[in-house]
Short mmCIF file of C-alpha atoms in Angstrom, two decimals:
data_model
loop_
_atom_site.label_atom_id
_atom_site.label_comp_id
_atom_site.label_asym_id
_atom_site.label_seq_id
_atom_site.Cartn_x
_atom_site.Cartn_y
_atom_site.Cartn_z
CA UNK A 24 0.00 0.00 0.00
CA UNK A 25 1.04 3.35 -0.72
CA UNK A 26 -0.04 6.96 0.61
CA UNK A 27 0.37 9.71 -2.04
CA UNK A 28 -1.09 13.63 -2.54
CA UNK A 29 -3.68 13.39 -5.08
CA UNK A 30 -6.32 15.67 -6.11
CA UNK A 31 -7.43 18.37 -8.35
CA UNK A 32 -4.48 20.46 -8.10
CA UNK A 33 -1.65 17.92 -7.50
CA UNK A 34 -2.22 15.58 -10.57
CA UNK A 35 1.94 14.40 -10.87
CA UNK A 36 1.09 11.27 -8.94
CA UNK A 37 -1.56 10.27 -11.86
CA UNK A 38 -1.31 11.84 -15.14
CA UNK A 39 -4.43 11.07 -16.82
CA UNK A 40 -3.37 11.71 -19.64
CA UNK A 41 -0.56 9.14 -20.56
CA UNK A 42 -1.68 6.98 -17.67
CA UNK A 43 1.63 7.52 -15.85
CA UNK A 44 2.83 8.54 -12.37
CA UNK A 45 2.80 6.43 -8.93
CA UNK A 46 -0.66 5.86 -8.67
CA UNK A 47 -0.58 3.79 -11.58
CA UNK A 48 2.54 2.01 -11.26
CA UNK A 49 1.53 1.38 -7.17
CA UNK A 50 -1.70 -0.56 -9.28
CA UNK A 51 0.43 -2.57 -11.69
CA UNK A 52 2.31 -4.26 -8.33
CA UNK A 53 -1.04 -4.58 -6.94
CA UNK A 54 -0.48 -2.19 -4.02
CA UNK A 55 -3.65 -0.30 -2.67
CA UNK A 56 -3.63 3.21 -3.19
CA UNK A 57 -4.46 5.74 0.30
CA UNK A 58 -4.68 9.22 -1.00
CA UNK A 59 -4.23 12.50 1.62
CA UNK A 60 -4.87 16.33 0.79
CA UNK A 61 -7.87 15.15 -1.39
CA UNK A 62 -9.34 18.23 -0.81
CA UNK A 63 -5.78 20.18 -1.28
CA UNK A 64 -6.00 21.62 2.65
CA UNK A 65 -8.17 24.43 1.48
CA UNK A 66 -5.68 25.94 -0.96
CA UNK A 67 -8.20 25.06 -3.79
CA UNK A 68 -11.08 26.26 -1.90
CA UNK A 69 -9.15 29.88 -0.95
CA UNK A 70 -8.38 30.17 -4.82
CA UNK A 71 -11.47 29.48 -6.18
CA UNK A 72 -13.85 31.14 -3.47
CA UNK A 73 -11.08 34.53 -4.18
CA UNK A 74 -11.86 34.05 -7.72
CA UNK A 75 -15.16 33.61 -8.28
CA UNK A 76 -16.98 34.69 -4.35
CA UNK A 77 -20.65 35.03 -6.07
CA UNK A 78 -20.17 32.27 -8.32
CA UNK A 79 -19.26 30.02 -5.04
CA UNK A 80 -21.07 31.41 -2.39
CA UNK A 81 -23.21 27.83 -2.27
CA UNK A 82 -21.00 25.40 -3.73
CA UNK A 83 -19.27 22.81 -1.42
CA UNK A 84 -15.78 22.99 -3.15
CA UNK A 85 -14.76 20.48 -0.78
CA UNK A 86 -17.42 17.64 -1.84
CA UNK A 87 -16.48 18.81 -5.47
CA UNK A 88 -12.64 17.98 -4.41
CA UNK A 89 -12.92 14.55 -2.44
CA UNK A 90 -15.55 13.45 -4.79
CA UNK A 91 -12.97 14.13 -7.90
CA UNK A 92 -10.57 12.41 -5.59
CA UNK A 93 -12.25 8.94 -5.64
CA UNK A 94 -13.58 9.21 -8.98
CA UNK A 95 -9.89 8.03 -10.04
CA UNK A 96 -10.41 3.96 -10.44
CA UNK A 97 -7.32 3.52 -9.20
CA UNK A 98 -7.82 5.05 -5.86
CA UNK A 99 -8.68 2.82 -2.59
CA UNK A 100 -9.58 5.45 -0.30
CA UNK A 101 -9.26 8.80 1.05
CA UNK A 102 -7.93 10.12 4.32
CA UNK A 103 -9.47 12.87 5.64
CA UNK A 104 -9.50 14.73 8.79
CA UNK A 105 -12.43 13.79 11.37
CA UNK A 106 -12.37 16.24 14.12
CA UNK A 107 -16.07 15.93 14.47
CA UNK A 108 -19.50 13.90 14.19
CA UNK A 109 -20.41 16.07 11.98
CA UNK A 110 -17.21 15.49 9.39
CA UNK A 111 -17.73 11.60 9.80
CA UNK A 112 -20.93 12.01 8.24
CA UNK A 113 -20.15 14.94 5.94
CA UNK A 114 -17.41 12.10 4.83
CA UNK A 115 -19.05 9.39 4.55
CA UNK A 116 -22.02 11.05 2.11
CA UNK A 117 -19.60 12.15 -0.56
CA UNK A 118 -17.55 9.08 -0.52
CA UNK A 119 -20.93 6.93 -0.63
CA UNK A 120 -22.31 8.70 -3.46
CA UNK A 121 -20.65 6.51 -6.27
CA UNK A 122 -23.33 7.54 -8.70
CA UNK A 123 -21.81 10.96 -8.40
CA UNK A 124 -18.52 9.85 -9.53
CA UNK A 125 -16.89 11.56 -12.59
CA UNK A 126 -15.49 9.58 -15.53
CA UNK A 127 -11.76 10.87 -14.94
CA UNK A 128 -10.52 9.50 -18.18
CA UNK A 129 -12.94 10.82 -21.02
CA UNK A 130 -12.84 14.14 -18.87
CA UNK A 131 -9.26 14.50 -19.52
CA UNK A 132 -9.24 13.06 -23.33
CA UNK A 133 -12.15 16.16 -23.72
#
């Protein structure tokens, strides 16, 4: 098993788009795949919500993130910080909502 920074903004340990990186290669020796910083620590979230504030003001960036996360098939799970009830749950809605899952691979080959 291996623990690597994936997500939106830090793609180098999967590039989609020739299929290369750690992520895969952890897969081909049949190692399970822990991701951390799925939702970047709030760097995305800062960017974005300093970008666009009215155009964010009721999006939950961080379900957006996490849920991009472990729409990569290659991914086992997600660590994220539980300092509450409250983010158990949060957690554990976006991570069970598979149907929500994005098709990683046709979104990068556009």
């Amino acid at each position: 098993m291996i623990q690597v920074n994936y997500s939106l903004m830090y793609q180098s340990t999967h590039d989609m788009f020739g299929d290369t990186g750690l992520i895969p290669a952890a897969d081909a020796e049949g190692m399970g795949v822990v991701l951390m910083r799925s939702t970047t620590s709030g760097v995305c979230q800062r960017l974005m919500r300093r970008s666009f504030p009215k155009e964010l003001a009721n999006v939950d960036l961080d379900a957006f993130l996490l849920n991009y996360a472990l729409s990569n098939p290659l991914v086992d799970c997600a660590l994220m910080s539980l300092g509450s009830d409250a983010d158990a749950t949060w957690t554990n809605a976006v991570s069970d909502d598979v149907d929500g899952r994005l098709d990683l691979r046709a979104l990068h080959r556009g």
